Amino acid sequence: MPKNTPQREKTVREEGTYASHGDDPTLAGYLSSLFLVVSVPGFIAAAYGGHWIGLYAYSAIVPVFAGLLMASLAVAFALMHWLTGQ
């Protein structure tokens, strides 16, 4: 039987939000979320900036953004895999 059984006075959302079940956020979790939140606007700016300085045509902005996003995700996952030693 689980230790943290729902009580009638708590909503389901409160149970999930305030439950202490060992899966508390870690620094790595916060950093990965921060990276995603900060990198997307940065990649959009970089994609438009590349077009603005004449590196590629206007039609290449979306593929460049997608490439930057996929490359960053691959690097982030590889780094997390390496740092966890698995």
mmCIF file of N, CA, C and O in Angstrom:
data_model
loop_
_atom_site.group_PDB
_atom_site.id
_atom_site.type_symbol
_atom_site.label_atom_id
_atom_site.label_comp_id
_atom_site.label_asym_id
_atom_site.label_seq_id
_atom_site.Cartn_x
_atom_site.Cartn_y
_atom_site.Cartn_z
ATOM 1 N N MET A 1 0.837 -1.166 0.000
ATOM 2 C CA MET A 1 0.000 0.000 0.000
ATOM 3 C C MET A 1 0.894 1.245 0.000
ATOM 4 O O MET A 1 1.861 1.316 0.741
ATOM 5 N N PRO A 2 0.575 2.215 -0.834
ATOM 6 C CA PRO A 2 1.416 3.404 -0.893
ATOM 7 C C PRO A 2 1.373 4.194 0.399
ATOM 8 O O PRO A 2 0.365 4.219 1.111
ATOM 9 N N LYS A 3 2.484 4.851 0.692
ATOM 10 C CA LYS A 3 2.557 5.660 1.896
ATOM 11 C C LYS A 3 1.678 6.904 1.796
ATOM 12 O O LYS A 3 1.098 7.341 2.752
ATOM 13 N N ASN A 4 1.624 7.470 0.602
ATOM 14 C CA ASN A 4 0.930 8.734 0.408
ATOM 15 C C ASN A 4 -0.409 8.481 -0.258
ATOM 16 O O ASN A 4 -0.550 8.604 -1.462
ATOM 17 N N THR A 5 -1.401 8.108 0.525
ATOM 18 C CA THR A 5 -2.727 7.858 -0.040
ATOM 19 C C THR A 5 -3.496 9.165 -0.137
ATOM 20 O O THR A 5 -3.381 10.030 0.748
ATOM 21 N N PRO A 6 -4.250 9.367 -1.195
ATOM 22 C CA PRO A 6 -5.001 10.623 -1.357
ATOM 23 C C PRO A 6 -6.009 10.821 -0.231
ATOM 24 O O PRO A 6 -6.675 9.888 0.200
ATOM 25 N N GLN A 7 -6.118 12.023 0.240
ATOM 26 C CA GLN A 7 -7.086 12.394 1.263
ATOM 27 C C GLN A 7 -8.208 13.185 0.600
ATOM 28 O O GLN A 7 -7.999 13.835 -0.407
ATOM 29 N N ARG A 8 -9.374 13.134 1.175
ATOM 30 C CA ARG A 8 -10.523 13.819 0.582
ATOM 31 C C ARG A 8 -10.327 15.330 0.523
ATOM 32 O O ARG A 8 -10.834 15.986 -0.346
ATOM 33 N N GLU A 9 -9.595 15.917 1.455
ATOM 34 C CA GLU A 9 -9.463 17.366 1.475
ATOM 35 C C GLU A 9 -8.440 17.897 0.473
ATOM 36 O O GLU A 9 -8.346 19.080 0.264
ATOM 37 N N LYS A 10 -7.679 17.016 -0.184
ATOM 38 C CA LYS A 10 -6.687 17.437 -1.184
ATOM 39 C C LYS A 10 -7.176 17.062 -2.578
ATOM 40 O O LYS A 10 -7.692 15.967 -2.784
ATOM 41 N N THR A 11 -6.983 17.974 -3.520
ATOM 42 C CA THR A 11 -7.329 17.664 -4.897
ATOM 43 C C THR A 11 -6.233 16.797 -5.504
ATOM 44 O O THR A 11 -5.131 16.674 -4.950
ATOM 45 N N VAL A 12 -6.514 16.224 -6.648
ATOM 46 C CA VAL A 12 -5.527 15.392 -7.337
ATOM 47 C C VAL A 12 -4.306 16.221 -7.700
ATOM 48 O O VAL A 12 -3.168 15.774 -7.592
ATOM 49 N N ARG A 13 -4.529 17.473 -8.118
ATOM 50 C CA ARG A 13 -3.420 18.344 -8.491
ATOM 51 C C ARG A 13 -2.511 18.604 -7.288
ATOM 52 O O ARG A 13 -1.288 18.575 -7.394
ATOM 53 N N GLU A 14 -3.111 18.849 -6.122
ATOM 54 C CA GLU A 14 -2.311 19.080 -4.923
ATOM 55 C C GLU A 14 -1.516 17.839 -4.537
ATOM 56 O O GLU A 14 -0.372 17.935 -4.116
ATOM 57 N N GLU A 15 -2.112 16.683 -4.696
ATOM 58 C CA GLU A 15 -1.405 15.451 -4.380
ATOM 59 C C GLU A 15 -0.176 15.294 -5.267
ATOM 60 O O GLU A 15 0.884 14.911 -4.807
ATOM 61 N N GLY A 16 -0.319 15.593 -6.560
ATOM 62 C CA GLY A 16 0.816 15.462 -7.469
ATOM 63 C C GLY A 16 1.849 16.543 -7.263
ATOM 64 O O GLY A 16 3.044 16.306 -7.358
ATOM 65 N N THR A 17 1.390 17.760 -6.947
ATOM 66 C CA THR A 17 2.313 18.879 -6.814
ATOM 67 C C THR A 17 3.138 18.796 -5.543
ATOM 68 O O THR A 17 4.327 19.085 -5.551
ATOM 69 N N TYR A 18 2.510 18.410 -4.438
ATOM 70 C CA TYR A 18 3.185 18.463 -3.151
ATOM 71 C C TYR A 18 3.592 17.096 -2.615
ATOM 72 O O TYR A 18 4.017 16.997 -1.467
ATOM 73 N N ALA A 19 3.452 16.068 -3.403
ATOM 74 C CA ALA A 19 3.822 14.735 -2.939
ATOM 75 C C ALA A 19 5.340 14.649 -2.769
ATOM 76 O O ALA A 19 6.094 15.153 -3.581
ATOM 77 N N SER A 20 5.768 14.016 -1.710
ATOM 78 C CA SER A 20 7.211 13.804 -1.507
ATOM 79 C C SER A 20 7.484 12.328 -1.703
ATOM 80 O O SER A 20 7.426 11.533 -0.776
ATOM 81 N N HIS A 21 7.741 11.956 -2.931
ATOM 82 C CA HIS A 21 7.911 10.548 -3.262
ATOM 83 C C HIS A 21 9.289 10.236 -3.812
ATOM 84 O O HIS A 21 9.491 9.254 -4.491
ATOM 85 N N GLY A 22 10.256 11.103 -3.570
ATOM 86 C CA GLY A 22 11.616 10.812 -3.994
ATOM 87 C C GLY A 22 11.941 11.273 -5.396
ATOM 88 O O GLY A 22 13.085 11.152 -5.819
ATOM 89 N N ASP A 23 11.001 11.784 -6.136
ATOM 90 C CA ASP A 23 11.259 12.251 -7.495
ATOM 91 C C ASP A 23 11.299 13.770 -7.533
ATOM 92 O O ASP A 23 10.788 14.401 -8.436
ATOM 93 N N ASP A 24 11.910 14.360 -6.522
ATOM 94 C CA ASP A 24 12.003 15.811 -6.473
ATOM 95 C C ASP A 24 12.899 16.313 -7.600
ATOM 96 O O ASP A 24 13.829 15.616 -8.020
ATOM 97 N N PRO A 25 12.658 17.517 -8.108
ATOM 98 C CA PRO A 25 13.490 18.063 -9.182
ATOM 99 C C PRO A 25 14.948 18.184 -8.744
ATOM 100 O O PRO A 25 15.248 18.488 -7.596
ATOM 101 N N THR A 26 15.826 17.949 -9.680
ATOM 102 C CA THR A 26 17.257 18.046 -9.407
ATOM 103 C C THR A 26 17.826 19.238 -10.148
ATOM 104 O O THR A 26 17.165 19.841 -10.996
ATOM 105 N N LEU A 27 19.060 19.562 -9.852
ATOM 106 C CA LEU A 27 19.738 20.659 -10.539
ATOM 107 C C LEU A 27 19.831 20.368 -12.031
ATOM 108 O O LEU A 27 19.612 21.251 -12.859
ATOM 109 N N ALA A 28 20.118 19.125 -12.393
ATOM 110 C CA ALA A 28 20.195 18.767 -13.810
ATOM 111 C C ALA A 28 18.848 18.954 -14.501
ATOM 112 O O ALA A 28 18.792 19.406 -15.646
ATOM 113 N N GLY A 29 17.768 18.630 -13.807
ATOM 114 C CA GLY A 29 16.437 18.830 -14.377
ATOM 115 C C GLY A 29 16.144 20.295 -14.611
ATOM 116 O O GLY A 29 15.615 20.682 -15.652
ATOM 117 N N TYR A 30 16.485 21.126 -13.624
ATOM 118 C CA TYR A 30 16.289 22.565 -13.790
ATOM 119 C C TYR A 30 17.155 23.116 -14.918
ATOM 120 O O TYR A 30 16.711 23.941 -15.710
ATOM 121 N N LEU A 31 18.405 22.671 -14.997
ATOM 122 C CA LEU A 31 19.299 23.173 -16.045
ATOM 123 C C LEU A 31 18.840 22.752 -17.436
ATOM 124 O O LEU A 31 18.930 23.542 -18.385
ATOM 125 N N SER A 32 18.340 21.539 -17.573
ATOM 126 C CA SER A 32 17.875 21.117 -18.893
ATOM 127 C C SER A 32 16.632 21.896 -19.309
ATOM 128 O O SER A 32 16.483 22.260 -20.480
ATOM 129 N N SER A 33 15.752 22.183 -18.365
ATOM 130 C CA SER A 33 14.578 22.997 -18.678
ATOM 131 C C SER A 33 14.989 24.416 -19.042
ATOM 132 O O SER A 33 14.473 24.999 -19.998
ATOM 133 N N LEU A 34 15.921 24.975 -18.291
ATOM 134 C CA LEU A 34 16.410 26.319 -18.591
ATOM 135 C C LEU A 34 17.066 26.364 -19.965
ATOM 136 O O LEU A 34 16.861 27.304 -20.732
ATOM 137 N N PHE A 35 17.836 25.325 -20.295
ATOM 138 C CA PHE A 35 18.476 25.260 -21.606
ATOM 139 C C PHE A 35 17.435 25.265 -22.721
ATOM 140 O O PHE A 35 17.578 26.007 -23.702
ATOM 141 N N LEU A 36 16.387 24.484 -22.572
ATOM 142 C CA LEU A 36 15.362 24.433 -23.603
ATOM 143 C C LEU A 36 14.643 25.773 -23.736
ATOM 144 O O LEU A 36 14.422 26.261 -24.843
ATOM 145 N N VAL A 37 14.310 26.396 -22.603
ATOM 146 C CA VAL A 37 13.588 27.674 -22.626
ATOM 147 C C VAL A 37 14.442 28.779 -23.237
ATOM 148 O O VAL A 37 13.953 29.615 -23.994
ATOM 149 N N VAL A 38 15.726 28.793 -22.953
ATOM 150 C CA VAL A 38 16.609 29.853 -23.445
ATOM 151 C C VAL A 38 17.075 29.574 -24.873
ATOM 152 O O VAL A 38 17.227 30.503 -25.673
ATOM 153 N N SER A 39 17.286 28.317 -25.216
ATOM 154 C CA SER A 39 17.868 28.010 -26.521
ATOM 155 C C SER A 39 16.899 28.228 -27.675
ATOM 156 O O SER A 39 17.330 28.649 -28.759
ATOM 157 N N VAL A 40 15.616 27.976 -27.484
ATOM 158 C CA VAL A 40 14.669 28.122 -28.597
ATOM 159 C C VAL A 40 14.635 29.567 -29.116
ATOM 160 O O VAL A 40 14.800 29.778 -30.319
ATOM 161 N N PRO A 41 14.458 30.573 -28.275
ATOM 162 C CA PRO A 41 14.523 31.941 -28.810
ATOM 163 C C PRO A 41 15.896 32.280 -29.396
ATOM 164 O O PRO A 41 16.001 33.011 -30.388
ATOM 165 N N GLY A 42 16.944 31.735 -28.798
ATOM 166 C CA GLY A 42 18.290 31.967 -29.328
ATOM 167 C C GLY A 42 18.476 31.366 -30.707
ATOM 168 O O GLY A 42 19.092 31.980 -31.585
ATOM 169 N N PHE A 43 17.943 30.166 -30.906
ATOM 170 C CA PHE A 43 18.053 29.527 -32.222
ATOM 171 C C PHE A 43 17.207 30.248 -33.260
ATOM 172 O O PHE A 43 17.597 30.336 -34.429
ATOM 173 N N ILE A 44 16.055 30.759 -32.863
ATOM 174 C CA ILE A 44 15.238 31.544 -33.794
ATOM 175 C C ILE A 44 15.999 32.795 -34.209
ATOM 176 O O ILE A 44 16.071 33.135 -35.399
ATOM 177 N N ALA A 45 16.582 33.473 -33.229
ATOM 178 C CA ALA A 45 17.368 34.675 -33.535
ATOM 179 C C ALA A 45 18.563 34.338 -34.408
ATOM 180 O O ALA A 45 18.892 35.086 -35.353
ATOM 181 N N ALA A 46 19.226 33.224 -34.143
ATOM 182 C CA ALA A 46 20.386 32.825 -34.952
ATOM 183 C C ALA A 46 19.968 32.481 -36.379
ATOM 184 O O ALA A 46 20.670 32.832 -37.342
ATOM 185 N N ALA A 47 18.824 31.809 -36.529
ATOM 186 C CA ALA A 47 18.354 31.463 -37.873
ATOM 187 C C ALA A 47 18.016 32.716 -38.675
ATOM 188 O O ALA A 47 18.393 32.838 -39.852
ATOM 189 N N TYR A 48 17.305 33.658 -38.065
ATOM 190 C CA TYR A 48 17.016 34.912 -38.762
ATOM 191 C C TYR A 48 18.275 35.735 -38.969
ATOM 192 O O TYR A 48 18.434 36.395 -40.000
ATOM 193 N N GLY A 49 19.178 35.712 -38.009
ATOM 194 C CA GLY A 49 20.434 36.448 -38.146
ATOM 195 C C GLY A 49 21.280 35.933 -39.297
ATOM 196 O O GLY A 49 21.900 36.711 -40.020
ATOM 197 N N GLY A 50 21.308 34.626 -39.473
ATOM 198 C CA GLY A 50 22.048 34.053 -40.595
ATOM 199 C C GLY A 50 21.482 34.496 -41.936
ATOM 200 O O GLY A 50 22.226 34.776 -42.885
ATOM 201 N N HIS A 51 20.172 34.569 -42.017
ATOM 202 C CA HIS A 51 19.551 35.074 -43.251
ATOM 203 C C HIS A 51 19.848 36.562 -43.427
ATOM 204 O O HIS A 51 20.141 37.021 -44.528
ATOM 205 N N TRP A 52 19.780 37.295 -42.330
ATOM 206 C CA TRP A 52 19.971 38.744 -42.383
ATOM 207 C C TRP A 52 21.370 39.120 -42.851
ATOM 208 O O TRP A 52 21.538 40.085 -43.589
ATOM 209 N N ILE A 53 22.406 38.343 -42.448
ATOM 210 C CA ILE A 53 23.758 38.658 -42.911
ATOM 211 C C ILE A 53 24.092 38.007 -44.249
ATOM 212 O O ILE A 53 25.182 38.191 -44.765
ATOM 213 N N GLY A 54 23.127 37.269 -44.814
ATOM 214 C CA GLY A 54 23.286 36.743 -46.161
ATOM 215 C C GLY A 54 23.885 35.364 -46.283
ATOM 216 O O GLY A 54 24.411 35.014 -47.343
ATOM 217 N N LEU A 55 23.821 34.544 -45.241
ATOM 218 C CA LEU A 55 24.379 33.197 -45.326
ATOM 219 C C LEU A 55 23.500 32.242 -46.128
ATOM 220 O O LEU A 55 24.009 31.296 -46.738
ATOM 221 N N TYR A 56 22.186 32.481 -46.139
ATOM 222 C CA TYR A 56 21.266 31.600 -46.846
ATOM 223 C C TYR A 56 19.982 32.352 -47.158
ATOM 224 O O TYR A 56 19.748 33.447 -46.655
ATOM 225 N N ALA A 57 19.162 31.739 -47.995
ATOM 226 C CA ALA A 57 17.918 32.361 -48.449
ATOM 227 C C ALA A 57 16.856 32.341 -47.340
ATOM 228 O O ALA A 57 16.958 31.600 -46.357
ATOM 229 N N TYR A 58 15.823 33.134 -47.530
ATOM 230 C CA TYR A 58 14.724 33.232 -46.563
ATOM 231 C C TYR A 58 14.051 31.874 -46.348
ATOM 232 O O TYR A 58 13.652 31.543 -45.245
ATOM 233 N N SER A 59 13.947 31.098 -47.392
ATOM 234 C CA SER A 59 13.271 29.804 -47.296
ATOM 235 C C SER A 59 14.057 28.790 -46.459
ATOM 236 O O SER A 59 13.527 27.739 -46.106
ATOM 237 N N ALA A 60 15.296 29.093 -46.121
ATOM 238 C CA ALA A 60 16.115 28.161 -45.342
ATOM 239 C C ALA A 60 16.073 28.446 -43.847
ATOM 240 O O ALA A 60 16.708 27.727 -43.064
ATOM 241 N N ILE A 61 15.325 29.460 -43.430
ATOM 242 C CA ILE A 61 15.307 29.823 -42.007
ATOM 243 C C ILE A 61 14.751 28.682 -41.152
ATOM 244 O O ILE A 61 15.337 28.321 -40.126
ATOM 245 N N VAL A 62 13.621 28.098 -41.550
ATOM 246 C CA VAL A 62 13.014 27.018 -40.753
ATOM 247 C C VAL A 62 13.906 25.778 -40.724
ATOM 248 O O VAL A 62 14.121 25.208 -39.640
ATOM 249 N N PRO A 63 14.459 25.329 -41.864
ATOM 250 C CA PRO A 63 15.371 24.174 -41.776
ATOM 251 C C PRO A 63 16.621 24.443 -40.931
ATOM 252 O O PRO A 63 17.091 23.546 -40.222
ATOM 253 N N VAL A 64 17.136 25.662 -40.977
ATOM 254 C CA VAL A 64 18.297 25.997 -40.147
ATOM 255 C C VAL A 64 17.922 25.947 -38.671
ATOM 256 O O VAL A 64 18.652 25.391 -37.846
ATOM 257 N N PHE A 65 16.767 26.516 -38.318
ATOM 258 C CA PHE A 65 16.301 26.452 -36.932
ATOM 259 C C PHE A 65 16.129 25.000 -36.492
ATOM 260 O O PHE A 65 16.555 24.619 -35.398
ATOM 261 N N ALA A 66 15.504 24.184 -37.331
ATOM 262 C CA ALA A 66 15.297 22.772 -36.986
ATOM 263 C C ALA A 66 16.630 22.052 -36.803
ATOM 264 O O ALA A 66 16.783 21.248 -35.880
ATOM 265 N N GLY A 67 17.581 22.341 -37.670
ATOM 266 C CA GLY A 67 18.899 21.727 -37.541
ATOM 267 C C GLY A 67 19.600 22.129 -36.257
ATOM 268 O O GLY A 67 20.210 21.292 -35.582
ATOM 269 N N LEU A 68 19.523 23.414 -35.911
ATOM 270 C CA LEU A 68 20.121 23.874 -34.661
ATOM 271 C C LEU A 68 19.466 23.204 -33.449
ATOM 272 O O LEU A 68 20.150 22.772 -32.520
ATOM 273 N N LEU A 69 18.145 23.106 -33.479
ATOM 274 C CA LEU A 69 17.427 22.485 -32.367
ATOM 275 C C LEU A 69 17.771 21.007 -32.237
ATOM 276 O O LEU A 69 18.060 20.515 -31.136
ATOM 277 N N MET A 70 17.767 20.280 -33.347
ATOM 278 C CA MET A 70 18.083 18.850 -33.293
ATOM 279 C C MET A 70 19.528 18.616 -32.854
ATOM 280 O O MET A 70 19.805 17.708 -32.068
ATOM 281 N N ALA A 71 20.446 19.431 -33.356
ATOM 282 C CA ALA A 71 21.857 19.276 -32.970
ATOM 283 C C ALA A 71 22.035 19.554 -31.481
ATOM 284 O O ALA A 71 22.765 18.834 -30.783
ATOM 285 N N SER A 72 21.362 20.576 -30.967
ATOM 286 C CA SER A 72 21.502 20.894 -29.542
ATOM 287 C C SER A 72 20.903 19.796 -28.669
ATOM 288 O O SER A 72 21.449 19.473 -27.608
ATOM 289 N N LEU A 73 19.783 19.235 -29.088
ATOM 290 C CA LEU A 73 19.188 18.130 -28.331
ATOM 291 C C LEU A 73 20.097 16.907 -28.330
ATOM 292 O O LEU A 73 20.253 16.234 -27.303
ATOM 293 N N ALA A 74 20.714 16.626 -29.480
ATOM 294 C CA ALA A 74 21.632 15.487 -29.553
ATOM 295 C C ALA A 74 22.833 15.702 -28.630
ATOM 296 O O ALA A 74 23.246 14.788 -27.908
ATOM 297 N N VAL A 75 23.368 16.916 -28.627
ATOM 298 C CA VAL A 75 24.507 17.225 -27.753
ATOM 299 C C VAL A 75 24.080 17.140 -26.286
ATOM 300 O O VAL A 75 24.802 16.581 -25.451
ATOM 301 N N ALA A 76 22.910 17.674 -25.958
ATOM 302 C CA ALA A 76 22.442 17.642 -24.565
ATOM 303 C C ALA A 76 22.228 16.213 -24.091
ATOM 304 O O ALA A 76 22.638 15.851 -22.977
ATOM 305 N N PHE A 77 21.611 15.369 -24.913
ATOM 306 C CA PHE A 77 21.382 13.979 -24.506
ATOM 307 C C PHE A 77 22.698 13.210 -24.402
ATOM 308 O O PHE A 77 22.878 12.397 -23.499
ATOM 309 N N ALA A 78 23.615 13.462 -25.327
ATOM 310 C CA ALA A 78 24.921 12.801 -25.249
ATOM 311 C C ALA A 78 25.668 13.235 -23.995
ATOM 312 O O ALA A 78 26.281 12.400 -23.319
ATOM 313 N N LEU A 79 25.593 14.506 -23.654
ATOM 314 C CA LEU A 79 26.251 14.999 -22.453
ATOM 315 C C LEU A 79 25.630 14.396 -21.194
ATOM 316 O O LEU A 79 26.351 13.961 -20.282
ATOM 317 N N MET A 80 24.293 14.335 -21.143
ATOM 318 C CA MET A 80 23.637 13.732 -19.984
ATOM 319 C C MET A 80 23.985 12.252 -19.866
ATOM 320 O O MET A 80 24.212 11.741 -18.770
ATOM 321 N N HIS A 81 24.053 11.563 -20.982
ATOM 322 C CA HIS A 81 24.395 10.139 -20.975
ATOM 323 C C HIS A 81 25.823 9.950 -20.455
ATOM 324 O O HIS A 81 26.090 9.055 -19.642
ATOM 325 N N TRP A 82 26.720 10.795 -20.915
ATOM 326 C CA TRP A 82 28.115 10.689 -20.502
ATOM 327 C C TRP A 82 28.267 11.038 -19.020
ATOM 328 O O TRP A 82 28.997 10.375 -18.295
ATOM 329 N N LEU A 83 27.570 12.082 -18.568
ATOM 330 C CA LEU A 83 27.711 12.513 -17.173
ATOM 331 C C LEU A 83 27.095 11.532 -16.187
ATOM 332 O O LEU A 83 27.570 11.433 -15.044
ATOM 333 N N THR A 84 26.075 10.804 -16.587
ATOM 334 C CA THR A 84 25.476 9.830 -15.685
ATOM 335 C C THR A 84 26.227 8.511 -15.700
ATOM 336 O O THR A 84 25.948 7.632 -14.889
ATOM 337 N N GLY A 85 27.149 8.336 -16.638
ATOM 338 C CA GLY A 85 27.992 7.146 -16.677
ATOM 339 C C GLY A 85 27.286 5.885 -17.099
ATOM 340 O O GLY A 85 27.642 4.807 -16.686
ATOM 341 N N GLN A 86 26.253 6.019 -17.893
ATOM 342 C CA GLN A 86 25.531 4.816 -18.303
ATOM 343 C C GLN A 86 25.838 4.445 -19.706
ATOM 344 O O GLN A 86 25.868 4.942 -20.653
#
